[in-house]
Tab-separated table of C-alpha atoms and ligand atoms in Angstrom:
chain	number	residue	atom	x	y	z
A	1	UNK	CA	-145.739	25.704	-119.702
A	2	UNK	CA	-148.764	25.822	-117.055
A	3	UNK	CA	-147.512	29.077	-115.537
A	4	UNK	CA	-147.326	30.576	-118.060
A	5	UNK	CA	-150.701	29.298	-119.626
A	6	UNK	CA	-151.816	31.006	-116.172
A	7	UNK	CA	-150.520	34.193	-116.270
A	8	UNK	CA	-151.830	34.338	-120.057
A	9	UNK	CA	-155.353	33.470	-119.472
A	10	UNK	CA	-155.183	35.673	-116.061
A	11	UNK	CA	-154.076	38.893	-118.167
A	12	UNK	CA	-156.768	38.327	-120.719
A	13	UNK	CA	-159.151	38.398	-118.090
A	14	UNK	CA	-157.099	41.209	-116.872
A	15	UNK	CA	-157.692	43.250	-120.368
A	16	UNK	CA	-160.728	42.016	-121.247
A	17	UNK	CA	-162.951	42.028	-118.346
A	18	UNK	CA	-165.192	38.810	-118.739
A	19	UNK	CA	-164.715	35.834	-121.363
A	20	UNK	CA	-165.793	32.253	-122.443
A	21	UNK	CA	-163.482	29.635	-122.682
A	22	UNK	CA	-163.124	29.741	-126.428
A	23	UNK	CA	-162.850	33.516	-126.518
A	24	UNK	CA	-159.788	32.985	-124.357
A	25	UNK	CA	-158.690	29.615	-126.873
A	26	UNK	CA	-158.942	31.824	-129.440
A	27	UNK	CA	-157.292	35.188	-128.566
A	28	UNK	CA	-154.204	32.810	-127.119
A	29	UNK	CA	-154.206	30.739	-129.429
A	30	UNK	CA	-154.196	27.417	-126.819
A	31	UNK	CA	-155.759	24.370	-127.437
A	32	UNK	CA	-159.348	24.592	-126.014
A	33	UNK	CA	-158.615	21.968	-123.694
A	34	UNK	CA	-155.671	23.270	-121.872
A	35	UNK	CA	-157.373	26.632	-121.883
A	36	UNK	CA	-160.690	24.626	-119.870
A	37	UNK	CA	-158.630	22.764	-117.632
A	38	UNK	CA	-156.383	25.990	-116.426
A	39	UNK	CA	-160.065	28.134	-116.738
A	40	UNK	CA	-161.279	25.039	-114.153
A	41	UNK	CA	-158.953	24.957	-112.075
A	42	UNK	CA	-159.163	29.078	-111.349
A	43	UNK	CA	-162.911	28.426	-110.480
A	44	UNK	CA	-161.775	26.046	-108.226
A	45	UNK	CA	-159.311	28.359	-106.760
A	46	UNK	CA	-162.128	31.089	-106.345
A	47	UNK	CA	-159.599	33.732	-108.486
A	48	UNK	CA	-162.205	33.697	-111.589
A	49	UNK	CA	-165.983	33.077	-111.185
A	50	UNK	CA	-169.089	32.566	-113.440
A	51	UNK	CA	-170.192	35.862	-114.772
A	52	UNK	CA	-173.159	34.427	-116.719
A	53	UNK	CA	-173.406	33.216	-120.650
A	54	UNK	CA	-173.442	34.513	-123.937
A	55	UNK	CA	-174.960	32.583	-127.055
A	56	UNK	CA	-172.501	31.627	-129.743
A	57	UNK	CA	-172.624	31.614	-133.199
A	58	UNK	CA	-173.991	28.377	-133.311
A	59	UNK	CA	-176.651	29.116	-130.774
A	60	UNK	CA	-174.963	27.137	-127.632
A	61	UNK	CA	-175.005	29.267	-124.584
A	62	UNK	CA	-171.531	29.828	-123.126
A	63	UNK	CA	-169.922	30.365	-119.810
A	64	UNK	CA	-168.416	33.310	-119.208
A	65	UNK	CA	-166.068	34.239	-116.473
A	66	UNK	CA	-164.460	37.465	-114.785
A	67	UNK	CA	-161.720	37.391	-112.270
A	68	UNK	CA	-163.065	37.839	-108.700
A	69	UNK	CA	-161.778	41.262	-107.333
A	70	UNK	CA	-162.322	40.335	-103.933
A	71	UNK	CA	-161.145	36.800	-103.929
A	72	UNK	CA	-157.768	37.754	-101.974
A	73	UNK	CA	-155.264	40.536	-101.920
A	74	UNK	CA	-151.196	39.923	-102.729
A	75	UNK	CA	-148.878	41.541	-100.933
A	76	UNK	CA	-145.106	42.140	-102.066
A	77	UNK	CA	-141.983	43.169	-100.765
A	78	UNK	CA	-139.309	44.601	-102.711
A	79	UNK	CA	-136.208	44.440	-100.419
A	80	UNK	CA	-133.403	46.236	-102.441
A	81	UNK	CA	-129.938	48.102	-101.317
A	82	UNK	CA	-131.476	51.563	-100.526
A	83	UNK	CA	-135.370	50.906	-100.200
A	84	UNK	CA	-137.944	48.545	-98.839
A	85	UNK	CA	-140.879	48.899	-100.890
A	86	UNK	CA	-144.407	47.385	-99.971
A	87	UNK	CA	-147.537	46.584	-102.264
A	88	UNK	CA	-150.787	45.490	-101.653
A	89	UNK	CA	-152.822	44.365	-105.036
A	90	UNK	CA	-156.026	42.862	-105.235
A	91	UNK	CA	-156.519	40.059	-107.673
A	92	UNK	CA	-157.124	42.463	-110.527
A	93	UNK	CA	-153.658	43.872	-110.170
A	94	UNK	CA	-155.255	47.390	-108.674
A	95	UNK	CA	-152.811	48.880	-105.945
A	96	UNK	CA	-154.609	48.955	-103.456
A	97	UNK	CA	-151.975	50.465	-100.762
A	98	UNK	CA	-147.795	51.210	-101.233
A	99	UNK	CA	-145.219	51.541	-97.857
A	100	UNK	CA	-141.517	52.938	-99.055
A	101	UNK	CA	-138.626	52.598	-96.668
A	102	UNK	CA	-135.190	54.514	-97.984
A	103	UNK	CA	-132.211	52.473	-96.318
A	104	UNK	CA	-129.642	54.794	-95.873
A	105	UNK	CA	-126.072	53.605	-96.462
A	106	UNK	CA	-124.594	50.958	-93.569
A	107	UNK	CA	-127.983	50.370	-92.030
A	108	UNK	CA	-127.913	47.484	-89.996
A	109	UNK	CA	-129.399	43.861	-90.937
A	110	UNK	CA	-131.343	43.993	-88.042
A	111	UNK	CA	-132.757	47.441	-88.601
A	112	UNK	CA	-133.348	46.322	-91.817
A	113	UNK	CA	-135.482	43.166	-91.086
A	114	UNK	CA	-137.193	45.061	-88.349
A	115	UNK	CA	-138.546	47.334	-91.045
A	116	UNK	CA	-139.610	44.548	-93.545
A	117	UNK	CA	-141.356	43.187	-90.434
A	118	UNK	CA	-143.327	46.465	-90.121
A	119	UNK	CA	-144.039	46.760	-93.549
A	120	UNK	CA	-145.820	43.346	-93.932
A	121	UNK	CA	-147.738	44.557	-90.552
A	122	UNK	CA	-148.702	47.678	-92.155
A	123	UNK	CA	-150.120	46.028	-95.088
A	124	UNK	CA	-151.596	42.652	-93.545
A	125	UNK	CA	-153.625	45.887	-91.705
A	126	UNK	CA	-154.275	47.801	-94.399
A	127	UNK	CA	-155.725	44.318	-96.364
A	128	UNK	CA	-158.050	43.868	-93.516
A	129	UNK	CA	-160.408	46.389	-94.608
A	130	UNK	CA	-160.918	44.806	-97.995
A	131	UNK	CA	-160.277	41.059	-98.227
A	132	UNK	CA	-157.841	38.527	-96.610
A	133	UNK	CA	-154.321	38.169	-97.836
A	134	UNK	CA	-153.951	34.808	-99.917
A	135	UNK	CA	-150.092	34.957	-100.420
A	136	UNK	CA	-147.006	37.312	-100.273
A	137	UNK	CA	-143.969	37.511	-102.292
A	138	UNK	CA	-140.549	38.900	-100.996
A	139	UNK	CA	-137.854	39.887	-103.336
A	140	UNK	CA	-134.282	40.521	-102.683
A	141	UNK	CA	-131.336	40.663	-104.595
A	142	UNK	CA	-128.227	38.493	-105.246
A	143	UNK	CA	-129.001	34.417	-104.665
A	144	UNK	CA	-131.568	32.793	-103.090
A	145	UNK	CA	-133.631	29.400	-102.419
A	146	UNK	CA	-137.057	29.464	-103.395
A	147	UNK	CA	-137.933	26.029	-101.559
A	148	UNK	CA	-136.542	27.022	-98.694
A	149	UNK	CA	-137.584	30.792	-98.373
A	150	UNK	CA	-133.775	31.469	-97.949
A	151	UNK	CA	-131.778	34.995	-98.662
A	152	UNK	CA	-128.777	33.206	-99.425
A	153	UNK	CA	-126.458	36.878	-99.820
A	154	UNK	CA	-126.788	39.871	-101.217
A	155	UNK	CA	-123.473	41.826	-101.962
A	156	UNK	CA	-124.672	45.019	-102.362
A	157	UNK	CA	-126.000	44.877	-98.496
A	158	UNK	CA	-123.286	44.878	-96.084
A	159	UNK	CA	-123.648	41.632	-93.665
A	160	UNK	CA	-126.406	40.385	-95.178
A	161	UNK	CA	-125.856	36.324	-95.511
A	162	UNK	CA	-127.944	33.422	-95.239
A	163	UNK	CA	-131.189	35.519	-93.942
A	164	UNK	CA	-134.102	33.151	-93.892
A	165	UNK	CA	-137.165	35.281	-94.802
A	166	UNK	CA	-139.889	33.177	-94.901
A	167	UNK	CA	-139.310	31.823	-91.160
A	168	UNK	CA	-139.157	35.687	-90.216
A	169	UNK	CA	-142.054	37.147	-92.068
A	170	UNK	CA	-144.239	34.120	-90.796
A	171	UNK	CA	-144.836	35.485	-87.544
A	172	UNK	CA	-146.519	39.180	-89.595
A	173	UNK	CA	-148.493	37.100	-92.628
A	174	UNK	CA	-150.207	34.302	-92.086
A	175	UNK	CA	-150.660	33.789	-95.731
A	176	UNK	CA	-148.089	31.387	-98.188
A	177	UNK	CA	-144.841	33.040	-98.539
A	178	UNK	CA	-142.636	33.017	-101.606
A	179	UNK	CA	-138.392	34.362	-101.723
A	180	UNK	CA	-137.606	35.350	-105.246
A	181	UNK	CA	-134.740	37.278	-106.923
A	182	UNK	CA	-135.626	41.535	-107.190
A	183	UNK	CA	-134.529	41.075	-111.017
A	184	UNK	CA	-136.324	37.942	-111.474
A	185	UNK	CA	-139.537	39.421	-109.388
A	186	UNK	CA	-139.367	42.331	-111.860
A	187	UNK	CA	-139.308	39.786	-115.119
A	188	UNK	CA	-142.405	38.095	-113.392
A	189	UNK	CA	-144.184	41.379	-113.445
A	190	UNK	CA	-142.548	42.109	-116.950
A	191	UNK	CA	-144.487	39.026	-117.882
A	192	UNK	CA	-147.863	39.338	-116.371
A	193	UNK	CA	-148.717	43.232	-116.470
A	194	UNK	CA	-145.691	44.700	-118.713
A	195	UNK	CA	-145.025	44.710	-122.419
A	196	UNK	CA	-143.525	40.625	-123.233
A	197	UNK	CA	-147.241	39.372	-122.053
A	198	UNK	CA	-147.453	37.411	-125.624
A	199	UNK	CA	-143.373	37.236	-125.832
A	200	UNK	CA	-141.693	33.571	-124.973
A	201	UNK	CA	-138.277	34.342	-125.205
A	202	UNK	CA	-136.689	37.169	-123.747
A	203	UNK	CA	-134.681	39.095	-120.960
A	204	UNK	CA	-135.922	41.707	-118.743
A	205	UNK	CA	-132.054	43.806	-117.366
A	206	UNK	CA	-132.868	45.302	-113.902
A	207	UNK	CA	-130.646	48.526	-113.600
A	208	UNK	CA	-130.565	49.517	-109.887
A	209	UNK	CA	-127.876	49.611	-107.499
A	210	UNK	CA	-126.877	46.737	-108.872
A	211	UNK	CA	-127.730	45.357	-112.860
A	212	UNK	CA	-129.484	41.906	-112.574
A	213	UNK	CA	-131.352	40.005	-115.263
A	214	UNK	CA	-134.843	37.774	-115.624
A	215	UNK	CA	-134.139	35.598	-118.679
A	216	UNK	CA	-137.008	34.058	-120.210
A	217	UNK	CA	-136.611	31.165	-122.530
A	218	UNK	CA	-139.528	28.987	-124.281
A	219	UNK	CA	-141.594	30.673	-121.483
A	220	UNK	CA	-140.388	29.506	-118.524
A	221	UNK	CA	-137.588	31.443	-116.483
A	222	UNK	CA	-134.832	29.873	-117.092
A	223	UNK	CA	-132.857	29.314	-113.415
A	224	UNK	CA	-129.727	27.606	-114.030
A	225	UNK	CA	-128.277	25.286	-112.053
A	226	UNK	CA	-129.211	26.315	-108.924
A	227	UNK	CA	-131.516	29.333	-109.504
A	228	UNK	CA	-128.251	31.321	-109.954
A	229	UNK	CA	-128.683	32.396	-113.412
A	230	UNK	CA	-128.922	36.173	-114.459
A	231	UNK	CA	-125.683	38.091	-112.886
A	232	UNK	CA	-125.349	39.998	-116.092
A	233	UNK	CA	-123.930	42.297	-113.560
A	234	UNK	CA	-121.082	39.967	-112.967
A	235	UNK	CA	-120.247	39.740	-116.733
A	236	UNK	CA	-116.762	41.254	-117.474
A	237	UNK	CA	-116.708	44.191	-119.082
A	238	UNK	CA	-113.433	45.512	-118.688
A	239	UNK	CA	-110.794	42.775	-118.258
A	240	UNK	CA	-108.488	43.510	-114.557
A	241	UNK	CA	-110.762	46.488	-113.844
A	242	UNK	CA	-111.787	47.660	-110.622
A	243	UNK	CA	-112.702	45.043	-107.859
A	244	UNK	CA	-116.396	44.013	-107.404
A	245	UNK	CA	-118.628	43.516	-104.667
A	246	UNK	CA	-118.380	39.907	-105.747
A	247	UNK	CA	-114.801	39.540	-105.282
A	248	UNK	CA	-113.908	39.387	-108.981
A	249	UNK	CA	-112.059	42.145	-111.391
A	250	UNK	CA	-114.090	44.275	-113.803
A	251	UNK	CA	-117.247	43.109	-113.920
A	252	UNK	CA	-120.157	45.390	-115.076
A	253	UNK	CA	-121.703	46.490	-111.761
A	254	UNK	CA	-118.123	48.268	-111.116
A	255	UNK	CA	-118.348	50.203	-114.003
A	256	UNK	CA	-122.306	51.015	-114.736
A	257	UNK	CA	-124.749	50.164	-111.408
A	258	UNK	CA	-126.292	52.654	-109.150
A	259	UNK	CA	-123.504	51.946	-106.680
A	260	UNK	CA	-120.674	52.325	-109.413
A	261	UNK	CA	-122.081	55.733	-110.881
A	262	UNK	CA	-122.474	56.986	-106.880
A	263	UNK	CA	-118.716	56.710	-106.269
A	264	UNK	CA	-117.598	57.800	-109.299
A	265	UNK	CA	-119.963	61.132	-108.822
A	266	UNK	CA	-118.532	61.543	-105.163
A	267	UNK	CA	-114.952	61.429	-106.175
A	268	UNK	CA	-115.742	63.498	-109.170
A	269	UNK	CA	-117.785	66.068	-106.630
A	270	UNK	CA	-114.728	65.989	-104.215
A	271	UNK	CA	-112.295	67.373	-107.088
A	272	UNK	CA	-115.081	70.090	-107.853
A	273	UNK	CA	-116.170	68.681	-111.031
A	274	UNK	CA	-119.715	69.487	-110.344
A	275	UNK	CA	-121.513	72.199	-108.654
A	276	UNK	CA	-125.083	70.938	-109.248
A	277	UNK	CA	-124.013	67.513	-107.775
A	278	UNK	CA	-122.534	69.562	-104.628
A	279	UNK	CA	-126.298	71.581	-103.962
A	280	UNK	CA	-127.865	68.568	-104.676
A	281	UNK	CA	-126.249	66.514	-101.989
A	282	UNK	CA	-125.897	70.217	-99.938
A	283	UNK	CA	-122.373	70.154	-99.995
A	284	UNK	CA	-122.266	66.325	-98.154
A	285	UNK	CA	-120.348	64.534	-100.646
A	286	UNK	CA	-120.897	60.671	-99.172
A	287	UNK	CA	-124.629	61.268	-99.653
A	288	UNK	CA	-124.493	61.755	-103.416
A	289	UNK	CA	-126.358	58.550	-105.213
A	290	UNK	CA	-127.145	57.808	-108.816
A	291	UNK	CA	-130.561	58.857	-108.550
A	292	UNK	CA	-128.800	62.638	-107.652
A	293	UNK	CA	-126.528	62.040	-110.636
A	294	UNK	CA	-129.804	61.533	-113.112
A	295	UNK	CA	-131.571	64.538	-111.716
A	296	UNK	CA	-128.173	66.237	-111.990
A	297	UNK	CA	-127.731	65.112	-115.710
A	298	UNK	CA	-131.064	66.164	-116.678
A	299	UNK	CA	-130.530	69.893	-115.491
A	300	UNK	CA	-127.598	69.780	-117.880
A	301	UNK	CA	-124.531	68.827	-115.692
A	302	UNK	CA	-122.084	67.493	-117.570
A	303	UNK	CA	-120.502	65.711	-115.682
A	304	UNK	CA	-123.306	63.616	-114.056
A	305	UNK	CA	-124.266	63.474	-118.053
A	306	UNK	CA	-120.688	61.799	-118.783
A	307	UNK	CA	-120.988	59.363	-116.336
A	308	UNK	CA	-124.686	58.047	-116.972
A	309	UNK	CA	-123.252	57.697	-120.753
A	310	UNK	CA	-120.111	56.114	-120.251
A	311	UNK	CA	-122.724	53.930	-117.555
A	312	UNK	CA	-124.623	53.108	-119.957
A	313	UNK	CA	-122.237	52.153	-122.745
A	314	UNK	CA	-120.532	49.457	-120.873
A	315	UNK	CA	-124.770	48.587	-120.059
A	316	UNK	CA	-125.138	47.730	-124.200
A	317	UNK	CA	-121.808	45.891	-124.702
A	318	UNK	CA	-122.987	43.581	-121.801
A	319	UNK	CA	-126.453	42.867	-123.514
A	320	UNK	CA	-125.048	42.668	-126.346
A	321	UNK	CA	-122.957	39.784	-125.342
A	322	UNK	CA	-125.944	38.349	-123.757
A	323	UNK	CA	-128.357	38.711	-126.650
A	324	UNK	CA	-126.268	37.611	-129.116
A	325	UNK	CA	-126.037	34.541	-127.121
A	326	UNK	CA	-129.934	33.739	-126.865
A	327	UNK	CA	-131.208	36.075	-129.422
A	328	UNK	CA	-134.372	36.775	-127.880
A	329	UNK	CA	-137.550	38.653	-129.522
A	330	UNK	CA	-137.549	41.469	-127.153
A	331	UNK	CA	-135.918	43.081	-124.239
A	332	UNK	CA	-137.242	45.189	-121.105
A	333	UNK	CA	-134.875	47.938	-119.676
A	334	UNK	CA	-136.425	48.302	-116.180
A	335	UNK	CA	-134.491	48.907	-112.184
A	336	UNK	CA	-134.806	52.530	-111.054
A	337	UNK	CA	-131.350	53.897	-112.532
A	338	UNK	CA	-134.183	53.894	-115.594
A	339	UNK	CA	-135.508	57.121	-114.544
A	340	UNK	CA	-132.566	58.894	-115.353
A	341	UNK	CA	-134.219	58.644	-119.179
A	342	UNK	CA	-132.993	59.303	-122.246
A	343	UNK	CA	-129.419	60.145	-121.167
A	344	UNK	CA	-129.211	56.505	-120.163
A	345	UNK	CA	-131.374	54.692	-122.105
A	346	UNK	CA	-129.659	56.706	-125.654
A	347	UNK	CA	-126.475	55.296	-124.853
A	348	UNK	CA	-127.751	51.555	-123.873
A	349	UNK	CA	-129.395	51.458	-127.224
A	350	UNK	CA	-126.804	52.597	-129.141
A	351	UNK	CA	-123.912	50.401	-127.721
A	352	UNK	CA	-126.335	47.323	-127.911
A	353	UNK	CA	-126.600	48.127	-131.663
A	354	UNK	CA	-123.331	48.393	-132.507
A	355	UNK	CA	-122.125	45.443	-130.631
A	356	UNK	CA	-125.252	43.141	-131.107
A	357	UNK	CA	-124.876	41.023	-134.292
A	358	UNK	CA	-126.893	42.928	-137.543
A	359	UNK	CA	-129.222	39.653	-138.268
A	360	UNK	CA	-130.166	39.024	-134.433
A	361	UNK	CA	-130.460	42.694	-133.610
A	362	UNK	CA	-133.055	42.976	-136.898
A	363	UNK	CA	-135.393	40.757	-134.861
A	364	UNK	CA	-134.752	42.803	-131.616
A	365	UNK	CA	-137.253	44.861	-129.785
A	366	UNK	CA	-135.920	46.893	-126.618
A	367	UNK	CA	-138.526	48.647	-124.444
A	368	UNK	CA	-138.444	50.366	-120.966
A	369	UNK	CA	-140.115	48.736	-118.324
A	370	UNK	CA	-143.786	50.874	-117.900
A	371	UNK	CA	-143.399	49.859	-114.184
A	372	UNK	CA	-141.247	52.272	-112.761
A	373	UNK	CA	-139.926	51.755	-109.171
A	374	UNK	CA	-142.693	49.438	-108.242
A	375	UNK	CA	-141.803	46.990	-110.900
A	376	UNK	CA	-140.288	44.124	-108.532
A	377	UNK	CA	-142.553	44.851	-105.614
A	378	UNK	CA	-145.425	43.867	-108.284
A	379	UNK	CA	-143.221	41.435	-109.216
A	380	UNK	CA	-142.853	39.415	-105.726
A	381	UNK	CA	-147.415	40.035	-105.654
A	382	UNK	CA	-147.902	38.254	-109.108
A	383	UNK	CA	-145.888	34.870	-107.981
A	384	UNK	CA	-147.391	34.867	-104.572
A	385	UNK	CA	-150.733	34.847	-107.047
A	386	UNK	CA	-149.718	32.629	-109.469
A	387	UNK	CA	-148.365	30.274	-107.016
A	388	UNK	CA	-151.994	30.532	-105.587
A	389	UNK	CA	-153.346	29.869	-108.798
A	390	UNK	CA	-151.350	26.889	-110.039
A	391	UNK	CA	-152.919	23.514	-109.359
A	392	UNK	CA	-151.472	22.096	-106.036
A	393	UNK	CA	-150.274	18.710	-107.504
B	401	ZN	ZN1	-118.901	41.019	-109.745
């Protein structure tokens, strides 16, 4: 429970500017003890400082605190199938500088890293003019080993296996380096500047290229095994369907991902099912992705329109499934096939109801993610801060 008793008492400093100790007991609702010792230990870490006293009620003179803006900066690294993004944040959360890199389809692994590389340069600079960088976050999809700063493989990027990112990026950042999963980088941010700040149970579905999940339980991620839990994705939706990127039959990434909706709109653009699709991609077919097929749906293509709803049908009878399993109090649609609005997001909501169980759907509330694009980048910054906030025993 100490991370998250972190992040809590971070984000009310984060809302509410400065704060005494039992301000922050009280608004949290935390025993006044664990609220001093985590407030203590942030001192100690430099993140919040002093910010003078205010008289209580019963006339004692209080400490009150603020965090300290220029304490450290956080950089993240959202590492994803068609983009690098790069943040730098300060310790308020404040972007303070961004870096996008669009991957186009094939791009070599070494191309790849050589970017990442560049980015971390670019913003280790850029952090220079401010304040030092006290810790980075990478994220990437598919498995990976925290301890060991490992990329263990991500399917959706051709070659990419066993790609040990903290031993690369030490040579651009001198600062502590943390490997985390994109979806479970974008439940971190979920949790710490999103909408489930006060929320202990519940999922956060990453739609992207591929559909990944942060599942929050009691407060704490919950990992699995072997921090392998989450491939919602890799749920079966449609029993001896098409092959996935995994290796298995019919699982939901074949039928409703950012990859899955690009080759259906290609093949559907090849037969001449859509004109818009065709100017959109000027008339090279292998270039249409789903983020054409969303812009294409919202000028009224139907086609592009069929296949974000049929997308996200199979999206709600997968949630469903998984939130009739854990029946948590809330959950986040975020990833970037998001944007494609209320085309998607209509028919995710309305598959999740019917298929979600009446009682455990009552006590559901489903949001999209306020983050945008950005969402894991932030994601990767907050642990590297956390992490930097946590007491080192
Ligand atoms: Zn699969």
């Amino acid at each position: 429970m100490r991370s998250q008793t972190t992040a809590l008492i971070l984000s009310h400093f984060r809302e509410h500017g400065t704060a005494t100790r039992s301000d922050v007991s009280a608004a949290l609702g935390l025993h006044a003890k664990t609220v001093a010792n985590a407030i203590n230990t942030l001192r100690d870490n430099g993140l919040l400082v002093p910010a003078g006293r205010r008289k209580s009620d019963a006339g004692r003179r209080q400490e009150l605190f603020s965090i300290n803006g220029s304490h450290g900066n956080y950089m993240g690294l959202d590492l994803g199938a068609t983009h690098i993004i790069g943040i730098l944040v300060d310790a308020n959360c404040s972007v303070l500088d961004r870096v996008v890199f669009d991957i186009r389809p094939g791009l070599g692994v070494e191309i790849i890293v050589s970017q990442l590389k560049s980015i971390a340069r670019r913003l280790a600079a850029s952090s220079q003019r401010t304040a030092v960088i006290r810790g980075a976050g990478v994220c990437v999809p598919g498995f990976v080993d925290p301890r060991s700063g490992m990329s263990i493989v991500a399917e959706n990027i051709v070659g990419w296996r066993n790609v040990h990112l903290r031993e690369i990026l030490a040579a651009d950042t001198t600062a502590p380096l943390f490997v985390e999963d994109s979806s479970r980088a974008l439940g971190v941010a979920e949790r710490w500047v999103g909408s489930v700040r006060h929320a202990s149970d519940f999922m956060v579905l990453d739609i992207g290229y591929g559909v990944g999940m942060a599942i929050y339980t009691g407060g704490e991620l919950y990992g699995g095994t072997n921090h392998k839990s989450g491939e919602i994705g890799h749920t079966v939706v449609v029993p001896d369907g098409g092959v996935c990127a995994c290796g298995k039959r019919g699982c939901l990434e074949t039928v409703a991902s950012g990859r899955a909706i690009a080759l259906d709109a290609r093949a559907a653009a090849r037969e001449g099912r859509s004109s818009i699709l065709m100017d959109l991609a000027q008339g090279d077919v292998d270039t249409i992705s789903a983020a054409d097929v969303s812009v294409a749906a919202n000028m009224g293509d139907p086609l592009a329109g069929e296949l974000l709803r049929a997308a996200g049908g199979y999206i709600g009878i997968a949630l469903a499934n998984a939130v009739n399993l854990l029946n948590p109090s809330h959950v986040v649609l975020g990833g970037g096939l998001t944007n494609a609005g209320a085309i998607l997001l209509d028919s995710v909501s309305e598959a999740l109801s019917l298929h979600t169980m009446t009682e455990i759907f009552k006590e559901l509330q489903l949001s999209v993610s306020g983050l945008g694009v950005d969402g894991s980048a932030i994601g990767s910054a907050m642990l590297a801060m956390l992490s930097a906030s946590l007491p080192t025993d």
